[in-house]
Coordinates of C-alpha atoms in Angstrom, one line a residue:
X20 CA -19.9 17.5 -25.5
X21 CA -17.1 16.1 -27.5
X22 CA -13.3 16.3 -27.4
X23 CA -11.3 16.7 -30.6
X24 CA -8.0 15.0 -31.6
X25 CA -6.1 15.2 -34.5
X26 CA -3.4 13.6 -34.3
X27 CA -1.4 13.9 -37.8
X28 CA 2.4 14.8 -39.0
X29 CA 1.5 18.2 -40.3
X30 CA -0.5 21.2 -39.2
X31 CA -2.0 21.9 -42.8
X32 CA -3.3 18.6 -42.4
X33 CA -4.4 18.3 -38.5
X34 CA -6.4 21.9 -39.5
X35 CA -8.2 19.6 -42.8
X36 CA -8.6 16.4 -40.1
X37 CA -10.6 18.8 -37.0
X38 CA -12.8 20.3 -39.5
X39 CA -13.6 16.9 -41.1
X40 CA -14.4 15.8 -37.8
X41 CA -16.6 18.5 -36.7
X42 CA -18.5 18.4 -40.0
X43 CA -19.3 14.7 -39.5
X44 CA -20.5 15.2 -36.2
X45 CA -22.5 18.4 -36.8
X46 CA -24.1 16.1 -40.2
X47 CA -25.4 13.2 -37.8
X48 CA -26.9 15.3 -35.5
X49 CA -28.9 17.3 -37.8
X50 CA -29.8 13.9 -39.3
X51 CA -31.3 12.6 -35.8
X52 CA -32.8 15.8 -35.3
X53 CA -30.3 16.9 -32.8
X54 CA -28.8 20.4 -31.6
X55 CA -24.7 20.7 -33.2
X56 CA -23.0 19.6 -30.2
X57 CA -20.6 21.5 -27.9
X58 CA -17.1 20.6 -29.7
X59 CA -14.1 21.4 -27.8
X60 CA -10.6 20.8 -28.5
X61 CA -9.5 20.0 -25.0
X62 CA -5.4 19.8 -25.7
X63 CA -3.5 21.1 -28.5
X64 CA 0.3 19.4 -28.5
X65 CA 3.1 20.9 -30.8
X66 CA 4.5 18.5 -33.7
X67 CA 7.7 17.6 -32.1
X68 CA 10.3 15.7 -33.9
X69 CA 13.3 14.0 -33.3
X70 CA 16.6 16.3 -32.7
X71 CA 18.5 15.1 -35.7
X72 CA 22.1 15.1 -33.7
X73 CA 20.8 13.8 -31.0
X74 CA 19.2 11.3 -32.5
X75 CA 22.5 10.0 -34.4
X76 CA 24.4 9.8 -31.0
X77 CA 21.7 7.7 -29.6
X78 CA 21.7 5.3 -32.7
X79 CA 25.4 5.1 -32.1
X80 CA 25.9 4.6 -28.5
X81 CA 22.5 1.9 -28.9
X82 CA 24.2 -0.2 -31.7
X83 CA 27.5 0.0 -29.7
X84 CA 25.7 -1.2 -27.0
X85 CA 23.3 -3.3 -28.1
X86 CA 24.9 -4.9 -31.5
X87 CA 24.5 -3.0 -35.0
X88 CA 21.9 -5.3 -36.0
X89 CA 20.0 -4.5 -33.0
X90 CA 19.8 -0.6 -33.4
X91 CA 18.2 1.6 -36.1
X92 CA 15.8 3.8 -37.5
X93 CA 12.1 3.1 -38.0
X94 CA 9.4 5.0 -39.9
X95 CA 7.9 8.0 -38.3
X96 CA 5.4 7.1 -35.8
X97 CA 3.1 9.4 -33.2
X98 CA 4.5 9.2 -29.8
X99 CA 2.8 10.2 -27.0
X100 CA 2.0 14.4 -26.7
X101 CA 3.5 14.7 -23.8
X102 CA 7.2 13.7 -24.6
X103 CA 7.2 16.7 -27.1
X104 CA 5.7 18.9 -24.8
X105 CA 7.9 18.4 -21.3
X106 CA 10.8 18.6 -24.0
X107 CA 9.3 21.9 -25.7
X108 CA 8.8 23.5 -21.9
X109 CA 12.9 22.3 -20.7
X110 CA 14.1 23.9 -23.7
X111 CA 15.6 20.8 -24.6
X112 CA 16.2 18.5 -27.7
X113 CA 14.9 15.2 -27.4
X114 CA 14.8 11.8 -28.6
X115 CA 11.8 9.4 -28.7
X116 CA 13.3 5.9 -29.3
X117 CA 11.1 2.6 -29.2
X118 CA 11.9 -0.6 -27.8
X119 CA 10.5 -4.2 -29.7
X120 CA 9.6 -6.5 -27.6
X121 CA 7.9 -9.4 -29.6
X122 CA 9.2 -12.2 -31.2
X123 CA 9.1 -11.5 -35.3
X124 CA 8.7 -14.8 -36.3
X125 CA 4.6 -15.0 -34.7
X126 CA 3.3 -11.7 -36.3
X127 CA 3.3 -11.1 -40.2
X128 CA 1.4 -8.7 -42.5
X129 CA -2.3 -10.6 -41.2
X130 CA -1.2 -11.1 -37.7
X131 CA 0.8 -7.3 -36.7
X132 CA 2.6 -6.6 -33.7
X133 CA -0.1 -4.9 -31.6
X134 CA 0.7 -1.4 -30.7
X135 CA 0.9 -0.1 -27.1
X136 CA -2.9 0.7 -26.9
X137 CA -4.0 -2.4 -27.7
X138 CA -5.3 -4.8 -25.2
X139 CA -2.9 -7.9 -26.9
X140 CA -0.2 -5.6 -26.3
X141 CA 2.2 -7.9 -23.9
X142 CA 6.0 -7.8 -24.9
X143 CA 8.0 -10.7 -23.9
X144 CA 9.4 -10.0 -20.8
X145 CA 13.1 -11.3 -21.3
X146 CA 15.1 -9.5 -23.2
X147 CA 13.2 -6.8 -23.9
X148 CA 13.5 -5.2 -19.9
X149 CA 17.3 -5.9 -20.1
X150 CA 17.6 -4.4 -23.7
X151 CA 15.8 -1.2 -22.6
X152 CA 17.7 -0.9 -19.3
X153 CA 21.0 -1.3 -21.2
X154 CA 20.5 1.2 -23.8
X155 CA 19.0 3.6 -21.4
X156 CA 21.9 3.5 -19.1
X157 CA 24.1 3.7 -21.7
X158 CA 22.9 6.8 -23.3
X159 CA 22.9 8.1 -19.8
X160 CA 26.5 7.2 -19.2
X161 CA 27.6 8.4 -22.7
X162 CA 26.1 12.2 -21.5
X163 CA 28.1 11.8 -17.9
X164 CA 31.4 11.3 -19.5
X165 CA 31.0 14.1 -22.3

């Protein structure tokens, strides 16, 4: 049995991804002579994105906090399912901001910044724990006082 994931930015093109998938695996097992494989898709998340006026107070309070320099908006990236989903089930808007961690000057076009799955994935401790706490608290403080 397999599990399907397609995670992509668009439904029209998670639908094209899961039927690509299953047609590959459906091809090599009747090239090795094997039965089409149970094919489940064990979780379905919705496409979340970013609250838009949220997100603006967050890049405000952060580069207030943290330095303009310090604070701004990266390409669209996949996040982990589940922040979209417990934000879906509160009702809520949400806002899925990412910390760097890694000094720029060691990683280039050859060498990247490995991602959070990979197993080189180790930010440098200091500053990147005190950067996080600071923004965090302070986009927490900014929501007490409205």
């Amino acid at each position: 049995m397999f599990s399907l994931n397609g995670c992509t930015f668009e439904p029209k093109v998670r639908t094209k991804v899961l039927e690509a998938i299953t047609r590959i695996i459906n091809a090599e097992a009747a090239a090795s002579g094997a039965p089409n494989p149970l094919m489940e898709e064990i979780n379905a998340f919705p496409l979340r994105f970013n609250h838009v006026e949220e997100s603006e107070k967050f890049l405000s309070i952060a580069r207030e906090e943290l330095g303009e320099e310090n604070a701004s908006i990266c390409q669209s990236l996949m996040g982990p399912e589940d922040v979209g989903a417990l934000a879906a089930a509160l009702d809520v808007p949400h806002v899925y901001w990412v910390l760097g961690g890694f000094e720029l000057d060691q990683h280039s076009e050859e060498n990247p910044v490995p991602g959070n799955n990979s197993p080189f994935f180790a930010p440098v401790i200091d500053p990147t724990l005190r950067t996080g706490v600071r923004a965090a608290t302070a986009a927490i403080f900014s929501t007490v006082s409205a």
